[in-house]
Short mmCIF file of C-alpha atoms in Angstrom, two decimals:
data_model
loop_
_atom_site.label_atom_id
_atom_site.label_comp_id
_atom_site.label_asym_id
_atom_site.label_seq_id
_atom_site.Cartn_x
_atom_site.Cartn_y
_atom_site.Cartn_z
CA UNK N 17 132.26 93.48 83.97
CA UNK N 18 130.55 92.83 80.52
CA UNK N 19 126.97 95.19 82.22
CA UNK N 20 128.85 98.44 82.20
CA UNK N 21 127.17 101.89 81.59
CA UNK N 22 124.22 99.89 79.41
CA UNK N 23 121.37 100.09 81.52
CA UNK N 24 119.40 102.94 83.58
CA UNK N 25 118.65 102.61 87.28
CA UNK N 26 115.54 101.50 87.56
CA UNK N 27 114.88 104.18 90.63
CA UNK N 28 116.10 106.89 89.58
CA UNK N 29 116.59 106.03 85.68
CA UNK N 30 120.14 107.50 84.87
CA UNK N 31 122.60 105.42 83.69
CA UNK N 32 124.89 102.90 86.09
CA UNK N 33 128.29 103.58 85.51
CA UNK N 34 130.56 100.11 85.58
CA UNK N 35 131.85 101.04 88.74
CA UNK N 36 127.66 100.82 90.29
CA UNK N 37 128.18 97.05 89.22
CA UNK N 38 129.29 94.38 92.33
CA UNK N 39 129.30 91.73 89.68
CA UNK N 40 127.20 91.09 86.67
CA UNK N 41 124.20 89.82 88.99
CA UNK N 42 123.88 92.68 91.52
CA UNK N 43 124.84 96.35 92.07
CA UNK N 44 124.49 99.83 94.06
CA UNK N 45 123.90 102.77 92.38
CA UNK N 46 125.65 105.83 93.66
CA UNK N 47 122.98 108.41 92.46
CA UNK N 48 120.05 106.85 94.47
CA UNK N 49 121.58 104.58 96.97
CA UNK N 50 119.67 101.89 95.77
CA UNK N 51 120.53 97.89 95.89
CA UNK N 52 119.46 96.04 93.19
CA UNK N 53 119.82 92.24 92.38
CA UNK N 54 119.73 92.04 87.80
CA UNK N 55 119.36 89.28 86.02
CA UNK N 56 120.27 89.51 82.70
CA UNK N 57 119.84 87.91 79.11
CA UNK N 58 121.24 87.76 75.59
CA UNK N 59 119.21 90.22 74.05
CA UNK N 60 121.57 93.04 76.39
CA UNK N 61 124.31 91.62 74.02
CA UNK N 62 122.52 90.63 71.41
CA UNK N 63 123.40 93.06 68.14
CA UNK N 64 119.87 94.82 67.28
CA UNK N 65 118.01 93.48 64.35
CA UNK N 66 118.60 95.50 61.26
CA UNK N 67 116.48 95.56 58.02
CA UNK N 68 118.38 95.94 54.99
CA UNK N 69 116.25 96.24 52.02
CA UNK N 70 117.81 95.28 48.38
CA UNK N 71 118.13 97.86 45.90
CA UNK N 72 116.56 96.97 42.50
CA UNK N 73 119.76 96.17 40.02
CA UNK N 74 118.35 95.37 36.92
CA UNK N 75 114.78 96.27 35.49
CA UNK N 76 113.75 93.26 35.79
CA UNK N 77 113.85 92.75 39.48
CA UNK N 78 109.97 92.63 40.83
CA UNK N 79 109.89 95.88 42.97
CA UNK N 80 108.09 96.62 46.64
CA UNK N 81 104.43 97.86 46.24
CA UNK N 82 105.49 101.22 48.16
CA UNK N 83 109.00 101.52 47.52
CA UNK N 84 109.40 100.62 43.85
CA UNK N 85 113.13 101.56 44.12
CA UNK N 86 113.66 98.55 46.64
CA UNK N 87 113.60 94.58 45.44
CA UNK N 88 110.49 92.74 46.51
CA UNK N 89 111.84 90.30 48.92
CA UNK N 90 108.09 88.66 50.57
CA UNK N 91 104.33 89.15 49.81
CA UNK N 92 101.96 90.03 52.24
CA UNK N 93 100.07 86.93 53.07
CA UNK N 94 96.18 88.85 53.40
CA UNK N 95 96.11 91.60 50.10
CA UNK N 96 99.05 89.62 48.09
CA UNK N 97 100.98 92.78 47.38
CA UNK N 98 105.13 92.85 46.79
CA UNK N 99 107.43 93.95 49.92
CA UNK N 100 110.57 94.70 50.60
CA UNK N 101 112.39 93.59 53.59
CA UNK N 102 111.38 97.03 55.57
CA UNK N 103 108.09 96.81 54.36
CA UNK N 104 107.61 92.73 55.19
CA UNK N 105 106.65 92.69 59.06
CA UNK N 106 106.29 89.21 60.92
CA UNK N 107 102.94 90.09 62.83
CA UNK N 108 101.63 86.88 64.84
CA UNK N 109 103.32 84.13 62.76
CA UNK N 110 102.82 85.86 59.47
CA UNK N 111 104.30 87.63 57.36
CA UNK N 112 101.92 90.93 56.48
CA UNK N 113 102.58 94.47 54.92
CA UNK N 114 101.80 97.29 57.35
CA UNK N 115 98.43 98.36 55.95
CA UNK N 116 97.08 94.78 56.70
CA UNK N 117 98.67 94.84 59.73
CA UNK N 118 96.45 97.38 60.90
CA UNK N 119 93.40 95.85 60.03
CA UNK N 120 94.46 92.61 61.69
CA UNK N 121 95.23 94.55 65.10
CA UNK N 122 91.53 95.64 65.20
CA UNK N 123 90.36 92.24 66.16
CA UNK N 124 93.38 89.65 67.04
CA UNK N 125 93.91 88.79 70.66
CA UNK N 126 97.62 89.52 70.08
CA UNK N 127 96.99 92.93 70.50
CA UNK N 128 93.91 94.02 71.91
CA UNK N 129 94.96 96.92 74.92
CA UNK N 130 91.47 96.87 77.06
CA UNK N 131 88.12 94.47 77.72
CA UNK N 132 85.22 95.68 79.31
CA UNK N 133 84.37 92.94 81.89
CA UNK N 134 80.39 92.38 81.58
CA UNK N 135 80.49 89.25 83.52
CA UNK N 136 81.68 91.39 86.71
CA UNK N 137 79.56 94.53 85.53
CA UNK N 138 76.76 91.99 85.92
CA UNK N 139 77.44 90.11 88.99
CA UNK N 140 77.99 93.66 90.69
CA UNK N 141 74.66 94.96 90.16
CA UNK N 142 73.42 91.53 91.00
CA UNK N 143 75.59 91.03 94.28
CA UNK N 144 75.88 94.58 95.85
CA UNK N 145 72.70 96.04 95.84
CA UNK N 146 71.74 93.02 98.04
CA UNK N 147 73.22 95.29 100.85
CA UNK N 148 70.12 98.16 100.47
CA UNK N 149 67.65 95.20 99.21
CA UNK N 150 65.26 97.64 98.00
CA UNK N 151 67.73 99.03 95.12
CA UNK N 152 67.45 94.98 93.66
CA UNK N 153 63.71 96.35 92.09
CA UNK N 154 66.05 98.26 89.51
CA UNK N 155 69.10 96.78 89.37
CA UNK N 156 68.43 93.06 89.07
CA UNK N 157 66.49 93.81 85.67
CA UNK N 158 69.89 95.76 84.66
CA UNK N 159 71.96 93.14 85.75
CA UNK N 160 69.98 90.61 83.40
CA UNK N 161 70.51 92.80 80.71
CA UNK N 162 74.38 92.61 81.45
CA UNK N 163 74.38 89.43 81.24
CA UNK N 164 72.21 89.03 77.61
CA UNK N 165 74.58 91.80 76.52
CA UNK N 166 77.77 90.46 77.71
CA UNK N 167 77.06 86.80 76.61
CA UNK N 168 77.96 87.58 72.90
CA UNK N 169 81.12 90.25 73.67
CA UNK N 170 84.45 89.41 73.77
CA UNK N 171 85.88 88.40 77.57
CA UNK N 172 88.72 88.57 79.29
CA UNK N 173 91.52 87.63 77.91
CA UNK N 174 92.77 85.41 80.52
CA UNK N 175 89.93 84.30 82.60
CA UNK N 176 87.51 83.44 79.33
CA UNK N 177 84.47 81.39 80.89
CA UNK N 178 81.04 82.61 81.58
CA UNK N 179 80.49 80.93 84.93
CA UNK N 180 80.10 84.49 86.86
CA UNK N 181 77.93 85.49 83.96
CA UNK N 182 75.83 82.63 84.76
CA UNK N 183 76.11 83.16 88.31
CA UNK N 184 74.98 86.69 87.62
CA UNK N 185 71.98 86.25 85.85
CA UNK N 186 70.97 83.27 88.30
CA UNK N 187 71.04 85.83 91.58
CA UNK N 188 69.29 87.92 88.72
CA UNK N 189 66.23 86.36 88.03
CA UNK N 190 66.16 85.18 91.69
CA UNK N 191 65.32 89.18 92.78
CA UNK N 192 63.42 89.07 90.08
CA UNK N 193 61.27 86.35 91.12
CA UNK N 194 61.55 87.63 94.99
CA UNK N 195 59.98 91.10 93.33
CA UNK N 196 57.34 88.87 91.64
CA UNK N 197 56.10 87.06 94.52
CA UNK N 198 55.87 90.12 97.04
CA UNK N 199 53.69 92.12 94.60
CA UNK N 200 51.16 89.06 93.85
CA UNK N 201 51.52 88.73 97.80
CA UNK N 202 50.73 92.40 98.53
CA UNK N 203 48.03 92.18 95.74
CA UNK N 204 46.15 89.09 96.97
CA UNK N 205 46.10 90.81 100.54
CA UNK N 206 45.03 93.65 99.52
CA UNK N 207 41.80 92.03 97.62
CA UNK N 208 41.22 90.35 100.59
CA UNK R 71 81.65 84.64 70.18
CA UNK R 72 83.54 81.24 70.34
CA UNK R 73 85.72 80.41 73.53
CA UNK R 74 89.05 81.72 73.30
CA UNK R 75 91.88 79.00 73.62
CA UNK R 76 93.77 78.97 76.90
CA UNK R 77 97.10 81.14 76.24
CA UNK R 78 98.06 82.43 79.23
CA UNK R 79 98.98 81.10 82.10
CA UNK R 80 99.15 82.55 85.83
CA UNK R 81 102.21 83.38 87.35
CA UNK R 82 101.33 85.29 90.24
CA UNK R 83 98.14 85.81 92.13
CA UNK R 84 96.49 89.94 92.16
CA UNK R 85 98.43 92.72 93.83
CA UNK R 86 96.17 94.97 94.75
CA UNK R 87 96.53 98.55 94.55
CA UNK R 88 94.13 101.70 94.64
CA UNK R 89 91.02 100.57 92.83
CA UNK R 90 93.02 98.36 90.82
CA UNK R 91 94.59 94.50 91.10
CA UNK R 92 97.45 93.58 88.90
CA UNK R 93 98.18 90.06 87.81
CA UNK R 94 101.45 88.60 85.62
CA UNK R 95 100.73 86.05 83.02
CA UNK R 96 102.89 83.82 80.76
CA UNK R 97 101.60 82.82 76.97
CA UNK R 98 104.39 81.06 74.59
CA UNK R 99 106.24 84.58 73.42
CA UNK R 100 105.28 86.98 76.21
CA UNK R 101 104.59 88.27 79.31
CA UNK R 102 101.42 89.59 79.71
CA UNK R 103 100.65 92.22 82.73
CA UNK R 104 97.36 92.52 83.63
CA UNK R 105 95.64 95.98 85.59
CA UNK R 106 92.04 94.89 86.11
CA UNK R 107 89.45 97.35 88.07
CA UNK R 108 87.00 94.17 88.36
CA UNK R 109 84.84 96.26 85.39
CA UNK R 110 87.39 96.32 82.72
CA UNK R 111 91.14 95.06 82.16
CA UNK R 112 94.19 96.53 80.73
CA UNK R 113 96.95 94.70 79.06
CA UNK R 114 100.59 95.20 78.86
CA UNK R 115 102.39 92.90 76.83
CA UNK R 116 106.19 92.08 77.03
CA UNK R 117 107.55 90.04 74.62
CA UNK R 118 110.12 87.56 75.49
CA UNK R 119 112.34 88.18 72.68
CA UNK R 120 112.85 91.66 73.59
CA UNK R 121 113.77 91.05 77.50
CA UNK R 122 117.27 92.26 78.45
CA UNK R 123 116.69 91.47 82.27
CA UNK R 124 114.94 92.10 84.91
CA UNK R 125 116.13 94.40 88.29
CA UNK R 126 115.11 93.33 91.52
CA UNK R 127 114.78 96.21 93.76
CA UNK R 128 114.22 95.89 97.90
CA UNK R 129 111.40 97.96 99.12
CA UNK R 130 109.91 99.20 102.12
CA UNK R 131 106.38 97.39 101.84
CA UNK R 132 106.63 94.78 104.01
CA UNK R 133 107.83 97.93 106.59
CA UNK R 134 105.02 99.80 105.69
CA UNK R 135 102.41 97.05 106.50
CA UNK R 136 103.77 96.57 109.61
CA UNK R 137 102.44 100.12 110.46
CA UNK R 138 98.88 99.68 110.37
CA UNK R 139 98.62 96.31 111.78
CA UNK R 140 100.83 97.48 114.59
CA UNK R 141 98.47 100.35 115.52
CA UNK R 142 95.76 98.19 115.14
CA UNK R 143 97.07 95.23 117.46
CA UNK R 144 98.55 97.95 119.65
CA UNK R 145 95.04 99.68 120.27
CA UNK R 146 93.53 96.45 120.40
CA UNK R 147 95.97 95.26 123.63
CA UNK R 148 95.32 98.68 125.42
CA UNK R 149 91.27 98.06 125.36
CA UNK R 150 91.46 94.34 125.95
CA UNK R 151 93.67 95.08 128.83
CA UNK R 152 91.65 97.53 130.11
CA UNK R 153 88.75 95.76 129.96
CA UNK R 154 90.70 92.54 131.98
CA UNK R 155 91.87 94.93 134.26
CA UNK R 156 88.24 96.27 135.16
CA UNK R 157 86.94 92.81 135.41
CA UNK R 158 84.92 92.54 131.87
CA UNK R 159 84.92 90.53 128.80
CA UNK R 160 85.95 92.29 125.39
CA UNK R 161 85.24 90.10 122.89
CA UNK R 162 85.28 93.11 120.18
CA UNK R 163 89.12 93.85 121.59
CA UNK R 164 89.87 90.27 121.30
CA UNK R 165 88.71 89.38 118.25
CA UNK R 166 90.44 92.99 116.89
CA UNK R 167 93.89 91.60 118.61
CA UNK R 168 93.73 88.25 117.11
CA UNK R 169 93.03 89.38 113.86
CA UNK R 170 95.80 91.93 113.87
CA UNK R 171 98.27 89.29 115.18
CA UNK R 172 97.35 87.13 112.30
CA UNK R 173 97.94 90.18 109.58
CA UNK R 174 101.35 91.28 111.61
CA UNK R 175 102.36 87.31 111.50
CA UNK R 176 101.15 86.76 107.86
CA UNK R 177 103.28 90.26 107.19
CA UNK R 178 106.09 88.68 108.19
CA UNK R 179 105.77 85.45 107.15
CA UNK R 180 105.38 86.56 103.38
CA UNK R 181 109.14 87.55 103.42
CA UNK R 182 111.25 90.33 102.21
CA UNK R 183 109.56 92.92 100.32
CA UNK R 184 110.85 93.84 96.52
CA UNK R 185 109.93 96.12 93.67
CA UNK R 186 110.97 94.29 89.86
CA UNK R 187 111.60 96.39 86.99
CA UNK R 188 111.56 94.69 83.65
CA UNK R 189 114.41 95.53 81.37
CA UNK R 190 113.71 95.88 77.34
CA UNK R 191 115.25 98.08 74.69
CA UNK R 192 112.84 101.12 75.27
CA UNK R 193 111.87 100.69 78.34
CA UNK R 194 112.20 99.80 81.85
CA UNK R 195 108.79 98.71 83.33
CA UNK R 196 107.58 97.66 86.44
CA UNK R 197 106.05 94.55 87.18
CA UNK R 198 103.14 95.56 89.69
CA UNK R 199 102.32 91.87 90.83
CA UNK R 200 105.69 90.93 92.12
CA UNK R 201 106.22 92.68 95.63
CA UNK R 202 107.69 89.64 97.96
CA UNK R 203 111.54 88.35 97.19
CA UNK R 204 110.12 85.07 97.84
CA UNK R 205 107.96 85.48 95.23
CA UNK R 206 109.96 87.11 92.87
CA UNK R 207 112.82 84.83 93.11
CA UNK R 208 110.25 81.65 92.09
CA UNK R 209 108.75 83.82 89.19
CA UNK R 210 111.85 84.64 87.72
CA UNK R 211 113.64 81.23 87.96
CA UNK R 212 110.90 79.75 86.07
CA UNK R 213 110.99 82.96 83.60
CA UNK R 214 114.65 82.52 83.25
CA UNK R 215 114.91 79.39 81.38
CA UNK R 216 112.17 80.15 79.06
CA UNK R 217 113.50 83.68 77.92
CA UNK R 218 117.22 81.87 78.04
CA UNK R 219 115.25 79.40 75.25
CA UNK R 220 113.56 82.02 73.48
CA UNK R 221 116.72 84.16 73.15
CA UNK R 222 119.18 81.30 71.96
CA UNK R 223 119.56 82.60 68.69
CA UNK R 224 120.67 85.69 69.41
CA UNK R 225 124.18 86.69 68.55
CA UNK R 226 126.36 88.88 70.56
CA UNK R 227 126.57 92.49 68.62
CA UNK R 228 130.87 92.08 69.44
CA UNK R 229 130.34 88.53 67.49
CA UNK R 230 128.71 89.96 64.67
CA UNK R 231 130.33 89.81 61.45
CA UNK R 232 130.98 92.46 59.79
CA UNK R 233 130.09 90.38 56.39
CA UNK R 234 126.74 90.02 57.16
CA UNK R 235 125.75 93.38 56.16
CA UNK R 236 124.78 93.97 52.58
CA UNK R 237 127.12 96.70 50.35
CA UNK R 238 124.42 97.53 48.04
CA UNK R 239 122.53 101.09 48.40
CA UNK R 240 118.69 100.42 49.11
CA UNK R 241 116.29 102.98 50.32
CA UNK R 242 115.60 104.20 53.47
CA UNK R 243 112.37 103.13 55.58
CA UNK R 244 108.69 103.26 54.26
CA UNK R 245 107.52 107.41 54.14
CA UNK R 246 103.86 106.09 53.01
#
């Protein structure tokens, strides 16, 4: 058994002896009673990555922008500045120092935590109210306004079209329209 | 704003939970888990590199399930046979039976019910969207090769030599 006392159970989170293991594909854990199937991968084995910076030897030696004690191993590839190897961080491809870094997660996909959804914000306030049709008279000028608003923002990350925008601001000016027609209609009549 | 490019790709379809539906998607270096309220979305990210292994767990959902459809049919049965029984037509019963049937059948049909916990050097995570065996068996054969891929590289820490690591002094981690 290779597994041994590595991992936590994921019910009850303390640690699986080698004797919860069956083989290195399933096991029991004694704490929890829990069955569990694993399937594992060479990062369990692997030997963690460790960043060894190089001290400077010689004056000479170009020296890291914040630790001028350390060789400069890299340069950041935005501001240009001299890193060492703790200081150098692959972020998305590139290699960046950590001040750039966090300007870059501000704005690249790679790491934004939350969208606001406008398309179904929109088609909400276009759809439901259609249940208490009155409501539309407010809402379905809202819902437009969703949609103008939500046209430019950023969407979801993994359903990125605008079709339920569109949808939303057709159903949209539709009420609209409806509202239109019954208050010329009630007008007329009532100028009759 | 221009279109953003296609990265992810679907691996299983929403699990819904309390006001929330959580979805599982694959881009090139990592998992992505999805919690979306229908108003706004959340992301998790998992990346690939970092994946130790993942713990299939059996669970009592498909039990669970079972409950409410059960009642449902149950109560249906009692009224429709009533009804029979007094000579009338319950179309409202029927219609409540038949639709129960199909929710007890599709229950059952869907399998084995599981909880997976994702396995990474910090953490151990759930992933919401896989609840079936079925299910989780299919996601994770088609995850395995691809992390196997993604992890070739890596060297086994008892393989590591001892060689590899420098003997000069540096200093310690960035304090600015």
């Amino acid at each position: 058994m290779t597994i041994g006392a590595k991992l936590p159970c994921p019910s009850c989170g303390r640690l699986l002896d080698s004797s919860a293991w069956i083989d290195d594909e399933s096991g029991w854990c004694q704490h929890c009673d829990a069955d569990f199937d694993f399937m594992g991968f060479p990062a369990l084995d692997a030997q963690p990555a460790r960043v060894v910076p190089k001290a400077v030897l010689v004056a000479e030696h170009a020296t890291c922008f914040h630790h001028p004690e350390n060789q400069a191993e890299a340069v950041c590839e935005t501001c240009g500045r001299f890193l060492c190897a703790v200081c150098a961080i692959n972020f998305a491809g590139r290699l960046l120092c950590p001040e750039c870094i966090r300007t870059a997660t501000r704005s690249d996909i790679n790491s934004v935590g939350s969208r606001v959804l406008y398309d179904g914000i929109a088609l909400s306030l276009a759809v439901l109210p259609l249940l208490v049709w009155p409501v539309t008279l407010v809402t379905a000028p809202v819902a437009l306004g969703s949609v103008f608003v939500g046209w430019r923002k950023p969407r979801s990350l993994v359903k990125g079209g605008r079709a339920r925008l569109v949808a939303a601001g057709l159903i949209a000016v539709a009420e609209i329209v409806g509202w239109v027609f019954l208050f010329a209609f009630l007008w007329l009549r009532k100028k009759r | 704003m221009p279109k953003p490019p296609r990265t992810y790709e679907r691996l299983t379809r929403p699990a819904t939970s309390v006001g929330s539906y959580k979805t599982l998607w694959l881009a090139s270096d990592h998992l992505l888990i999805v919690n979306s309220t229908g108003y706004s979305e959340e992301y998790q990210r998992l990346q690939l590199s970092n994946i130790r292994g993942f713990f299939t767990v059996s669970s009592d959902r498909r039990l669970l399930w079972y409950i409410p459809w059960g009642v449902m049919a149950l109560f249906s049965a009692l009224f429709l046979g009533n009804a029979l029984y007094s000579g009338h037509r319950s179309v409202v019963s029927g219609s409540l039976l038949a639709v129960s049937a199909i929710l007890l059948l599709w229950n059952y049909l869907l399998g084995p019910s599981c909880v997976v916990y994702v396995v990474t050097g910090v953490q151990t995570a759930r992933l919401p969207s896989l609840v079936r065996r079925r299910k989780a068996r299919k996601v994770l054969a088609r995850l395995q090769p691809i992390i196997a891929r993604v992890q070739a590289g890596m060297v086994p820490a008892q393989e590591a030599a001892p060689a590899d690591i420098p003997r000069n002094e540096p200093a310690g981690p960035p304090t600015a």
